[in-house]
Tab-separated table of C-alpha atoms in Angstrom:
chain	number	residue	atom	x	y	z
A	1	UNK	CA	25.440	-8.017	85.110
A	2	UNK	CA	25.546	-6.911	81.500
A	3	UNK	CA	28.061	-9.344	80.511
A	4	UNK	CA	26.174	-11.926	81.873
A	5	UNK	CA	23.055	-10.570	79.990
A	6	UNK	CA	24.816	-10.214	76.578
A	7	UNK	CA	25.623	-13.979	77.163
A	8	UNK	CA	22.993	-14.697	77.843
A	9	UNK	CA	21.407	-13.398	74.271
A	10	UNK	CA	24.417	-14.668	72.627
A	11	UNK	CA	22.695	-18.541	73.447
A	12	UNK	CA	19.281	-17.390	72.850
A	13	UNK	CA	20.433	-16.475	69.442
A	14	UNK	CA	22.197	-19.415	68.858
A	15	UNK	CA	19.018	-21.153	69.506
A	16	UNK	CA	17.143	-19.081	66.921
A	17	UNK	CA	19.396	-19.601	64.130
A	18	UNK	CA	20.170	-23.471	64.825
A	19	UNK	CA	15.959	-23.631	64.695
A	20	UNK	CA	15.899	-22.142	61.560
A	21	UNK	CA	15.087	-23.357	58.101
A	22	UNK	CA	18.778	-24.231	56.286
A	23	UNK	CA	16.954	-23.048	52.226
A	24	UNK	CA	16.880	-19.125	51.757
A	25	UNK	CA	14.086	-19.160	49.267
A	26	UNK	CA	11.581	-17.060	51.609
A	27	UNK	CA	14.332	-14.396	52.462
A	28	UNK	CA	13.081	-11.882	50.867
A	29	UNK	CA	9.805	-12.580	52.277
A	30	UNK	CA	10.287	-12.822	55.311
A	31	UNK	CA	12.246	-9.691	55.567
A	32	UNK	CA	9.451	-7.573	53.348
A	33	UNK	CA	5.926	-7.843	54.319
A	34	UNK	CA	3.341	-7.501	51.390
A	35	UNK	CA	2.343	-3.894	53.175
A	36	UNK	CA	5.608	-2.833	52.015
A	37	UNK	CA	6.054	-3.681	48.472
A	38	UNK	CA	6.591	-0.792	46.164
A	39	UNK	CA	3.659	-0.175	43.520
A	40	UNK	CA	4.391	1.928	40.434
A	41	UNK	CA	1.855	3.388	38.285
A	42	UNK	CA	1.607	6.277	35.767
A	43	UNK	CA	-1.084	8.301	34.131
A	44	UNK	CA	-0.599	11.620	31.506
A	45	UNK	CA	-2.563	14.317	31.231
A	46	UNK	CA	-3.246	17.466	28.833
A	47	UNK	CA	-1.613	20.814	29.764
A	48	UNK	CA	-3.378	24.217	28.957
A	49	UNK	CA	-1.140	26.747	27.095
A	50	UNK	CA	-1.366	30.146	26.367
A	51	UNK	CA	0.489	32.699	24.974
A	52	UNK	CA	1.613	35.975	27.344
A	53	UNK	CA	3.260	38.887	26.073
A	54	UNK	CA	6.932	38.776	27.439
A	55	UNK	CA	7.639	41.429	30.672
A	56	UNK	CA	10.977	42.667	32.049
A	57	UNK	CA	13.292	41.591	29.783
A	58	UNK	CA	16.962	41.885	31.420
A	59	UNK	CA	19.247	43.061	28.939
A	60	UNK	CA	22.554	40.862	30.472
A	61	UNK	CA	22.947	39.608	26.849
A	62	UNK	CA	27.066	39.750	25.956
A	63	UNK	CA	25.906	40.967	22.731
A	64	UNK	CA	24.233	43.868	20.640
A	65	UNK	CA	21.853	44.435	18.047
A	66	UNK	CA	21.280	46.812	15.390
A	67	UNK	CA	19.438	47.320	13.121
A	68	UNK	CA	15.726	46.542	11.504
A	69	UNK	CA	13.564	44.247	9.921
A	70	UNK	CA	10.367	42.482	9.205
A	71	UNK	CA	9.334	39.012	10.674
A	72	UNK	CA	8.504	36.997	7.763
A	73	UNK	CA	5.852	34.764	9.691
A	74	UNK	CA	3.516	37.391	10.857
A	75	UNK	CA	4.750	40.801	9.312
A	76	UNK	CA	5.887	42.337	12.396
A	77	UNK	CA	8.419	44.919	12.089
A	78	UNK	CA	11.504	44.233	15.093
A	79	UNK	CA	14.354	47.452	15.332
A	80	UNK	CA	16.801	46.872	17.350
A	81	UNK	CA	19.002	50.345	18.664
A	82	UNK	CA	22.425	49.648	20.141
A	83	UNK	CA	23.731	50.960	23.201
A	84	UNK	CA	27.777	50.409	24.315
A	85	UNK	CA	30.354	52.079	26.353
A	86	UNK	CA	34.414	51.149	26.439
A	87	UNK	CA	36.906	49.637	28.748
A	88	UNK	CA	39.996	50.580	29.625
A	89	UNK	CA	43.049	48.925	30.613
A	90	UNK	CA	44.747	50.136	33.785
A	91	UNK	CA	48.103	49.840	32.506
A	92	UNK	CA	46.808	51.816	29.318
A	93	UNK	CA	49.338	54.339	27.963
A	94	UNK	CA	49.551	56.451	24.716
A	95	UNK	CA	53.303	57.239	23.751
A	96	UNK	CA	55.231	60.078	24.477
A	97	UNK	CA	53.929	63.178	23.680
A	98	UNK	CA	57.135	64.316	21.798
A	99	UNK	CA	56.987	61.477	19.569
A	100	UNK	CA	53.591	62.089	17.942
A	101	UNK	CA	54.258	64.002	15.044
A	102	UNK	CA	50.923	64.839	14.203
A	103	UNK	CA	50.232	68.028	14.331
A	104	UNK	CA	47.963	71.122	14.054
A	105	UNK	CA	49.762	75.040	13.089
A	106	UNK	CA	49.707	75.532	16.512
A	107	UNK	CA	51.646	72.483	17.391
A	108	UNK	CA	49.512	71.177	19.167
A	109	UNK	CA	49.017	67.053	18.393
A	110	UNK	CA	46.113	65.830	17.055
A	111	UNK	CA	44.619	62.412	15.345
A	112	UNK	CA	44.498	62.539	12.017
A	113	UNK	CA	41.323	60.387	12.089
A	114	UNK	CA	38.783	58.732	14.189
A	115	UNK	CA	36.316	56.097	14.116
A	116	UNK	CA	34.274	53.756	15.686
A	117	UNK	CA	33.670	50.457	14.387
A	118	UNK	CA	30.789	47.988	15.183
A	119	UNK	CA	32.060	44.225	14.950
A	120	UNK	CA	29.489	41.632	13.906
A	121	UNK	CA	29.822	38.173	12.957
A	122	UNK	CA	26.188	36.763	12.381
A	123	UNK	CA	23.294	38.400	11.368
A	124	UNK	CA	19.625	37.961	10.381
A	125	UNK	CA	18.153	39.216	6.987
A	126	UNK	CA	19.097	40.491	3.620
A	127	UNK	CA	23.181	41.538	3.628
A	128	UNK	CA	21.966	44.602	0.952
A	129	UNK	CA	19.530	45.699	2.881
A	130	UNK	CA	20.076	49.841	3.574
A	131	UNK	CA	20.090	50.688	7.094
A	132	UNK	CA	20.481	53.989	8.421
A	133	UNK	CA	21.642	54.881	12.370
A	134	UNK	CA	22.231	58.286	13.934
A	135	UNK	CA	25.056	57.604	16.454
A	136	UNK	CA	24.540	59.838	19.469
A	137	UNK	CA	27.157	60.701	22.192
A	138	UNK	CA	26.369	59.546	25.856
A	139	UNK	CA	26.056	62.769	27.888
A	140	UNK	CA	26.413	60.445	31.240
A	141	UNK	CA	26.932	56.718	32.050
A	142	UNK	CA	23.776	54.598	32.904
A	143	UNK	CA	24.115	53.850	36.907
A	144	UNK	CA	25.913	51.352	37.155
A	145	UNK	CA	24.356	48.260	39.715
A	146	UNK	CA	20.975	48.808	37.996
A	147	UNK	CA	19.094	46.201	35.906
A	148	UNK	CA	17.961	47.623	32.930
A	149	UNK	CA	14.857	46.161	30.730
A	150	UNK	CA	14.644	45.802	27.067
A	151	UNK	CA	12.422	48.414	26.907
A	152	UNK	CA	15.187	51.225	28.525
A	153	UNK	CA	15.063	54.071	26.233
A	154	UNK	CA	18.288	56.485	27.005
A	155	UNK	CA	17.049	58.851	24.823
A	156	UNK	CA	13.607	59.341	27.008
A	157	UNK	CA	15.480	58.643	30.550
A	158	UNK	CA	17.841	61.781	29.551
A	159	UNK	CA	20.894	60.211	28.972
A	160	UNK	CA	21.937	61.359	25.818
A	161	UNK	CA	24.352	64.637	25.657
A	162	UNK	CA	22.528	67.980	23.784
A	163	UNK	CA	24.428	68.989	20.955
A	164	UNK	CA	26.950	66.345	21.408
A	165	UNK	CA	28.461	64.178	18.610
A	166	UNK	CA	26.639	63.183	16.122
A	167	UNK	CA	26.649	61.084	12.953
A	168	UNK	CA	24.673	59.614	10.261
A	169	UNK	CA	25.229	56.519	8.439
A	170	UNK	CA	23.598	54.511	5.900
A	171	UNK	CA	25.432	51.326	5.272
A	172	UNK	CA	24.468	47.286	3.865
A	173	UNK	CA	26.318	44.614	5.622
A	174	UNK	CA	27.098	43.661	2.354
A	175	UNK	CA	29.055	47.142	2.580
A	176	UNK	CA	30.458	47.035	-0.817
A	177	UNK	CA	32.764	50.149	0.581
A	178	UNK	CA	35.208	48.288	1.650
A	179	UNK	CA	37.575	46.438	-1.160
A	180	UNK	CA	37.833	43.010	-1.563
A	181	UNK	CA	41.415	42.525	-0.558
A	182	UNK	CA	40.674	43.382	2.945
A	183	UNK	CA	37.547	41.000	3.010
A	184	UNK	CA	39.885	38.463	2.053
A	185	UNK	CA	42.208	38.324	5.141
A	186	UNK	CA	41.982	35.385	7.353
A	187	UNK	CA	41.582	38.030	10.420
A	188	UNK	CA	39.023	40.519	8.538
A	189	UNK	CA	35.833	40.458	10.718
A	190	UNK	CA	32.886	42.413	8.944
A	191	UNK	CA	31.766	45.585	10.868
A	192	UNK	CA	30.044	49.017	10.422
A	193	UNK	CA	32.515	51.831	10.639
A	194	UNK	CA	31.500	55.617	11.691
A	195	UNK	CA	33.745	58.468	10.685
A	196	UNK	CA	34.019	60.910	13.337
A	197	UNK	CA	36.369	63.566	12.231
A	198	UNK	CA	34.413	66.520	11.898
A	199	UNK	CA	35.093	68.857	14.781
A	200	UNK	CA	34.044	68.266	17.758
A	201	UNK	CA	33.159	70.585	21.208
A	202	UNK	CA	33.338	69.493	24.318
A	203	UNK	CA	31.430	70.035	27.174
A	204	UNK	CA	34.119	72.845	28.178
A	205	UNK	CA	33.458	74.408	24.960
A	206	UNK	CA	36.811	73.474	23.938
A	207	UNK	CA	36.923	72.501	19.603
A	208	UNK	CA	39.213	69.848	18.603
A	209	UNK	CA	39.487	68.606	14.727
A	210	UNK	CA	37.906	65.729	15.470
A	211	UNK	CA	36.712	63.602	18.718
A	212	UNK	CA	40.020	61.445	18.267
A	213	UNK	CA	42.002	64.730	19.019
A	214	UNK	CA	39.552	65.694	21.887
A	215	UNK	CA	40.460	61.551	23.597
A	216	UNK	CA	44.230	62.390	22.618
A	217	UNK	CA	44.800	65.409	24.827
A	218	UNK	CA	42.588	64.392	27.199
A	219	UNK	CA	45.239	61.781	27.754
A	220	UNK	CA	47.798	63.782	27.997
A	221	UNK	CA	46.139	66.550	30.461
A	222	UNK	CA	45.538	63.612	32.818
A	223	UNK	CA	46.903	59.778	32.018
A	224	UNK	CA	44.964	58.263	35.153
A	225	UNK	CA	41.727	58.770	34.196
A	226	UNK	CA	42.316	56.598	30.783
A	227	UNK	CA	43.196	53.642	33.146
A	228	UNK	CA	40.070	53.418	35.182
A	229	UNK	CA	37.071	52.920	33.542
A	230	UNK	CA	34.811	54.207	36.196
A	231	UNK	CA	36.896	57.259	35.505
A	232	UNK	CA	37.224	56.928	31.965
A	233	UNK	CA	33.199	56.807	31.327
A	234	UNK	CA	32.494	59.644	34.289
A	235	UNK	CA	34.630	62.002	33.020
A	236	UNK	CA	36.132	61.289	29.442
A	237	UNK	CA	33.638	59.301	27.400
A	238	UNK	CA	30.521	57.960	28.846
A	239	UNK	CA	29.451	55.754	25.468
A	240	UNK	CA	27.317	56.234	22.388
A	241	UNK	CA	23.975	54.769	21.342
A	242	UNK	CA	22.821	53.598	17.501
A	243	UNK	CA	19.593	54.788	17.154
A	244	UNK	CA	17.942	53.380	13.690
A	245	UNK	CA	16.211	56.103	11.188
A	246	UNK	CA	15.638	54.592	8.667
A	247	UNK	CA	15.763	51.726	6.346
A	248	UNK	CA	14.312	47.593	6.764
A	249	UNK	CA	15.696	44.167	5.936
A	250	UNK	CA	18.705	43.163	8.877
A	251	UNK	CA	19.186	43.176	12.221
A	252	UNK	CA	23.504	42.794	12.945
A	253	UNK	CA	24.688	41.128	16.291
A	254	UNK	CA	27.443	43.423	17.263
A	255	UNK	CA	30.118	41.805	19.193
A	256	UNK	CA	32.109	44.424	20.260
A	257	UNK	CA	32.477	47.818	19.657
A	258	UNK	CA	35.987	49.833	18.888
A	259	UNK	CA	36.988	53.326	18.712
A	260	UNK	CA	40.575	54.001	17.527
A	261	UNK	CA	42.557	56.785	16.402
A	262	UNK	CA	45.072	57.197	14.013
A	263	UNK	CA	48.344	59.410	14.263
A	264	UNK	CA	52.354	59.800	12.686
A	265	UNK	CA	54.076	58.838	15.499
A	266	UNK	CA	57.853	59.111	15.546
A	267	UNK	CA	60.080	55.438	16.381
A	268	UNK	CA	63.033	55.130	18.309
A	269	UNK	CA	64.967	54.952	14.846
A	270	UNK	CA	63.041	58.186	14.044
A	271	UNK	CA	61.156	56.386	11.553
A	272	UNK	CA	57.515	58.192	11.464
A	273	UNK	CA	54.753	55.898	10.909
A	274	UNK	CA	51.014	55.779	11.398
A	275	UNK	CA	50.303	54.208	14.233
A	276	UNK	CA	46.697	53.383	16.134
A	277	UNK	CA	45.490	52.801	19.616
A	278	UNK	CA	42.018	51.827	20.312
A	279	UNK	CA	39.630	51.872	23.401
A	280	UNK	CA	36.769	48.519	22.874
A	281	UNK	CA	33.939	47.330	24.795
A	282	UNK	CA	34.197	43.762	26.902
A	283	UNK	CA	32.289	42.419	29.113
A	284	UNK	CA	33.736	44.830	31.902
A	285	UNK	CA	31.071	47.422	30.582
A	286	UNK	CA	27.591	47.665	29.365
A	287	UNK	CA	26.630	46.822	26.162
A	288	UNK	CA	22.759	47.315	25.829
A	289	UNK	CA	20.013	47.068	23.123
A	290	UNK	CA	16.677	48.780	23.436
A	291	UNK	CA	14.159	46.660	20.985
A	292	UNK	CA	11.060	48.494	19.345
A	293	UNK	CA	8.077	46.690	17.865
A	294	UNK	CA	4.188	46.891	17.885
A	295	UNK	CA	2.862	45.745	20.666
A	296	UNK	CA	-0.780	45.742	19.203
A	297	UNK	CA	0.350	43.120	16.779
A	298	UNK	CA	1.821	41.327	19.357
A	299	UNK	CA	-1.012	40.997	21.458
A	300	UNK	CA	-3.427	39.890	17.943
A	301	UNK	CA	-0.680	36.798	18.095
A	302	UNK	CA	-1.201	36.490	21.495
A	303	UNK	CA	-4.646	36.141	21.368
A	304	UNK	CA	-4.477	33.358	18.151
A	305	UNK	CA	-6.874	30.195	19.581
A	306	UNK	CA	-4.571	27.557	17.383
A	307	UNK	CA	-0.811	28.046	18.707
A	308	UNK	CA	1.081	29.180	21.311
A	309	UNK	CA	4.250	31.546	20.818
A	310	UNK	CA	8.228	31.712	21.403
A	311	UNK	CA	9.054	34.717	20.053
A	312	UNK	CA	12.102	36.878	20.918
A	313	UNK	CA	13.426	39.751	21.218
A	314	UNK	CA	10.893	41.136	23.855
A	315	UNK	CA	8.379	39.328	22.705
A	316	UNK	CA	5.980	35.715	23.342
A	317	UNK	CA	6.596	33.351	25.869
A	318	UNK	CA	4.407	30.909	26.727
A	319	UNK	CA	2.625	29.674	30.048
A	320	UNK	CA	1.619	26.235	30.895
A	321	UNK	CA	-1.321	25.524	33.374
A	322	UNK	CA	0.210	21.959	35.071
A	323	UNK	CA	-2.569	19.633	35.897
A	324	UNK	CA	-1.936	19.867	39.362
A	325	UNK	CA	-5.519	18.635	40.988
A	326	UNK	CA	-5.676	15.764	38.324
A	327	UNK	CA	-2.236	14.771	39.001
A	328	UNK	CA	-3.248	14.230	42.631
A	329	UNK	CA	-6.338	13.189	42.740
A	330	UNK	CA	-6.352	9.538	43.701
A	331	UNK	CA	-3.102	9.770	44.456
A	332	UNK	CA	-2.927	12.143	47.837
A	333	UNK	CA	-0.121	10.223	49.460
A	334	UNK	CA	1.903	8.888	46.458
A	335	UNK	CA	4.868	10.164	45.660
A	336	UNK	CA	5.486	11.716	42.078
A	337	UNK	CA	9.019	10.771	40.935
A	338	UNK	CA	8.539	12.120	37.558
A	339	UNK	CA	7.194	14.209	35.308
A	340	UNK	CA	7.358	14.788	31.437
A	341	UNK	CA	6.650	17.340	29.458
A	342	UNK	CA	7.339	17.408	25.360
A	343	UNK	CA	7.006	20.841	23.653
A	344	UNK	CA	6.463	20.307	19.934
A	345	UNK	CA	7.071	23.088	16.825
A	346	UNK	CA	4.303	23.382	14.375
A	347	UNK	CA	6.919	24.298	10.797
A	348	UNK	CA	6.202	27.460	9.662
A	349	UNK	CA	4.006	27.338	6.252
A	350	UNK	CA	5.516	30.988	5.595
A	351	UNK	CA	7.714	30.740	2.232
A	352	UNK	CA	10.443	33.554	2.453
A	353	UNK	CA	14.044	34.278	1.333
A	354	UNK	CA	15.295	33.997	4.657
A	355	UNK	CA	14.106	32.721	7.887
A	356	UNK	CA	14.725	33.461	11.709
A	357	UNK	CA	16.334	31.527	13.548
A	358	UNK	CA	14.316	28.669	15.689
A	359	UNK	CA	15.550	28.974	19.912
A	360	UNK	CA	17.773	26.267	20.718
A	361	UNK	CA	17.799	26.995	24.443
A	362	UNK	CA	14.185	27.334	26.661
A	363	UNK	CA	14.153	27.754	30.291
A	364	UNK	CA	10.801	26.198	32.334
A	365	UNK	CA	10.424	28.834	34.879
A	366	UNK	CA	7.625	29.155	37.734
A	367	UNK	CA	5.491	31.846	36.963
A	368	UNK	CA	5.869	33.802	40.099
A	369	UNK	CA	9.654	33.726	39.921
A	370	UNK	CA	10.280	34.331	36.314
A	371	UNK	CA	11.022	38.012	36.617
A	372	UNK	CA	13.489	37.542	39.357
A	373	UNK	CA	15.157	34.273	37.634
A	374	UNK	CA	16.630	36.598	35.462
A	375	UNK	CA	16.995	39.576	37.611
A	376	UNK	CA	19.081	38.179	40.077
A	377	UNK	CA	20.942	36.414	37.009
A	378	UNK	CA	20.072	32.700	38.268
A	379	UNK	CA	20.693	29.233	36.403
A	380	UNK	CA	18.562	26.479	36.921
A	381	UNK	CA	18.655	24.023	39.316
A	382	UNK	CA	15.884	21.320	38.299
A	383	UNK	CA	13.952	21.957	41.099
A	384	UNK	CA	11.944	24.439	40.436
A	385	UNK	CA	13.700	25.790	36.886
A	386	UNK	CA	14.294	23.621	34.386
A	387	UNK	CA	16.133	23.521	30.423
A	388	UNK	CA	15.347	21.516	27.555
A	389	UNK	CA	16.960	22.033	23.968
A	390	UNK	CA	15.449	22.001	20.517
A	391	UNK	CA	15.950	18.586	19.018
A	392	UNK	CA	15.421	18.895	15.133
A	393	UNK	CA	14.774	15.091	14.860
A	394	UNK	CA	11.680	15.284	17.084
A	395	UNK	CA	11.254	18.641	15.957
A	396	UNK	CA	10.278	19.434	20.242
A	397	UNK	CA	11.504	20.451	23.091
A	398	UNK	CA	11.817	17.577	26.363
A	399	UNK	CA	11.242	18.571	29.749
A	400	UNK	CA	12.552	14.802	31.123
A	401	UNK	CA	11.602	15.375	34.886
A	402	UNK	CA	9.728	17.948	36.215
A	403	UNK	CA	8.465	16.448	39.257
A	404	UNK	CA	10.351	19.035	41.573
A	405	UNK	CA	7.600	21.835	40.704
A	406	UNK	CA	4.818	19.200	40.701
A	407	UNK	CA	5.521	18.233	44.055
A	408	UNK	CA	6.227	21.709	45.001
A	409	UNK	CA	2.520	23.322	43.619
A	410	UNK	CA	1.248	20.428	45.404
A	411	UNK	CA	2.594	21.273	48.421
A	412	UNK	CA	0.861	24.381	48.019
A	413	UNK	CA	-1.816	23.446	47.224
A	414	UNK	CA	-4.141	24.658	50.545
A	415	UNK	CA	-3.182	28.033	49.340
A	416	UNK	CA	-3.800	28.355	45.910
A	417	UNK	CA	-7.425	30.095	46.002
A	418	UNK	CA	-5.506	32.890	46.425
A	419	UNK	CA	-2.498	33.030	43.938
A	420	UNK	CA	-3.566	33.454	40.138
A	421	UNK	CA	0.065	32.029	38.875
A	422	UNK	CA	-0.118	29.229	41.368
A	423	UNK	CA	-0.145	25.536	38.786
A	424	UNK	CA	1.724	27.427	36.277
A	425	UNK	CA	5.231	28.439	34.461
A	426	UNK	CA	6.787	30.144	31.984
A	427	UNK	CA	8.781	28.689	28.799
A	428	UNK	CA	11.230	31.335	27.717
A	429	UNK	CA	14.117	31.168	25.212
A	430	UNK	CA	17.806	31.822	26.872
A	431	UNK	CA	20.911	31.720	25.528
A	432	UNK	CA	23.080	29.400	27.971
A	433	UNK	CA	27.060	30.212	29.105
A	434	UNK	CA	28.935	27.092	29.821
A	435	UNK	CA	32.519	25.766	30.598
A	436	UNK	CA	34.011	21.845	30.569
A	437	UNK	CA	35.583	21.809	34.410
A	438	UNK	CA	38.619	19.054	34.833
A	439	UNK	CA	36.492	16.384	34.727
A	440	UNK	CA	35.512	16.833	31.038
A	441	UNK	CA	32.471	17.934	32.692
A	442	UNK	CA	30.173	20.607	30.488
A	443	UNK	CA	28.961	23.298	33.438
A	444	UNK	CA	26.121	26.059	32.955
A	445	UNK	CA	28.256	29.614	34.174
A	446	UNK	CA	24.994	31.369	32.653
A	447	UNK	CA	21.242	31.664	31.946
A	448	UNK	CA	19.932	34.854	30.334
A	449	UNK	CA	17.543	36.366	27.748
A	450	UNK	CA	17.700	35.554	24.211
A	451	UNK	CA	18.077	38.515	23.166
A	452	UNK	CA	18.264	37.702	19.026
A	453	UNK	CA	15.756	37.448	16.488
A	454	UNK	CA	13.910	33.713	17.120
A	455	UNK	CA	10.631	32.687	16.929
A	456	UNK	CA	8.794	29.051	17.064
A	457	UNK	CA	5.097	27.892	17.214
A	458	UNK	CA	4.109	25.637	19.656
A	459	UNK	CA	0.909	22.786	19.540
A	460	UNK	CA	-1.549	23.740	22.201
A	461	UNK	CA	-3.888	26.304	23.208
A	462	UNK	CA	-7.320	25.332	21.225
A	463	UNK	CA	-5.501	22.705	18.660
A	464	UNK	CA	-6.820	19.472	18.721
A	465	UNK	CA	-3.285	18.193	19.315
A	466	UNK	CA	-2.767	18.715	22.941
A	467	UNK	CA	0.122	19.216	25.224
A	468	UNK	CA	0.770	15.764	27.079
A	469	UNK	CA	2.262	15.864	30.631
A	470	UNK	CA	3.289	11.752	32.056
A	471	UNK	CA	3.697	11.347	35.587
A	472	UNK	CA	5.387	8.057	37.099
A	473	UNK	CA	3.337	7.564	41.044
A	474	UNK	CA	4.899	5.231	43.557
A	475	UNK	CA	3.912	4.526	46.907
A	476	UNK	CA	4.069	1.434	49.360
A	477	UNK	CA	1.076	-1.051	49.477
A	478	UNK	CA	-0.882	-0.663	52.719
A	479	UNK	CA	1.049	3.351	53.469
């Protein structure tokens, strides 16, 4: 029976095909009726903007900051205090104790000198400005697995050791104390050095000629504590906190910190040489910056009616109120294919001998998701979070398509009245980590708050030049 039906169908199909016109002019029209034609339209809307005080800045940057300087644009004083821990390798070794020839009167091993250097490559401000810093010993390491924010203060939180190691240093970033012959070396990296050659007393009351000798003797007591970072931090050296106590004019971007011990060592050939051993800060341990600034001054800037601001660190963000209801008016059944926003920078009119950098990357995140985006170490998905780069040619930031978040808010419009953040997004300056894959594509691997000094004014708020959002819709006729 099935075969007969199939044969009959084939015959009927053949009759149908032979009755059709041989031409193909109307094939498109015959397959797609007028009700199925795609209709595309576009519109442009004003976007309201506002400056808000930055809160809960997650300190997950790979660098630290130390110093204090005046923002020439606003007169705001920004101070960065730096905290660092030190990492040890699982195969770390010092020379055999018998080969150490630096000894005290009782023939105990000692370190001849010890120092901590803070290496930096970039800075803001004046390299000749004097900054005074107090280096303080941590009493315990900051807790692992905890999210820390830029207002975290180890002093008020009880992390500084009472009567522990303390060293003061007044420095300039130009460092006139360093010989020019040293600075001219190809492997030279500018640094801030703290000498730790005063007597040091550990928690058990033992006195050493310096901090380096304390480290050396602890190693020979139990070398395994120097081959595990957790044990090293909890039992030997929890880290140091560098607090600005005077001066104004520069902030250094600290790449790494390093403890170095100098002592005499006898080689296998019997030669006695000065050698070193070091411990450095790395991404495996914590580096963080505690920023201080006047919140009253920040609020005054936020209240400005002419522009909005993006200021880092821990300063000001710009909030946009997307015109969702206006976008949907008359387009309830349309698809929103594209929504584009361009944010124009207002040039700085303040003359200064040095300028603050313009943030090169900013993210747009739903206001409700701002804290979790950074706390959970997320990256952009181009649906609810987006990235824009500063374009010096247009003096602007362009978000080419934020339709994902526009559609998200459109779907939740029925609950908008109970959510004060509905329809709002926040712009945040960020630091972007990338890698290149096998296909030579650049992949974003990390997005964190930009902790360096940066500032930009944006057109908007009550300024006559408005922020515009261009929207493209589509729908099938009759649907």
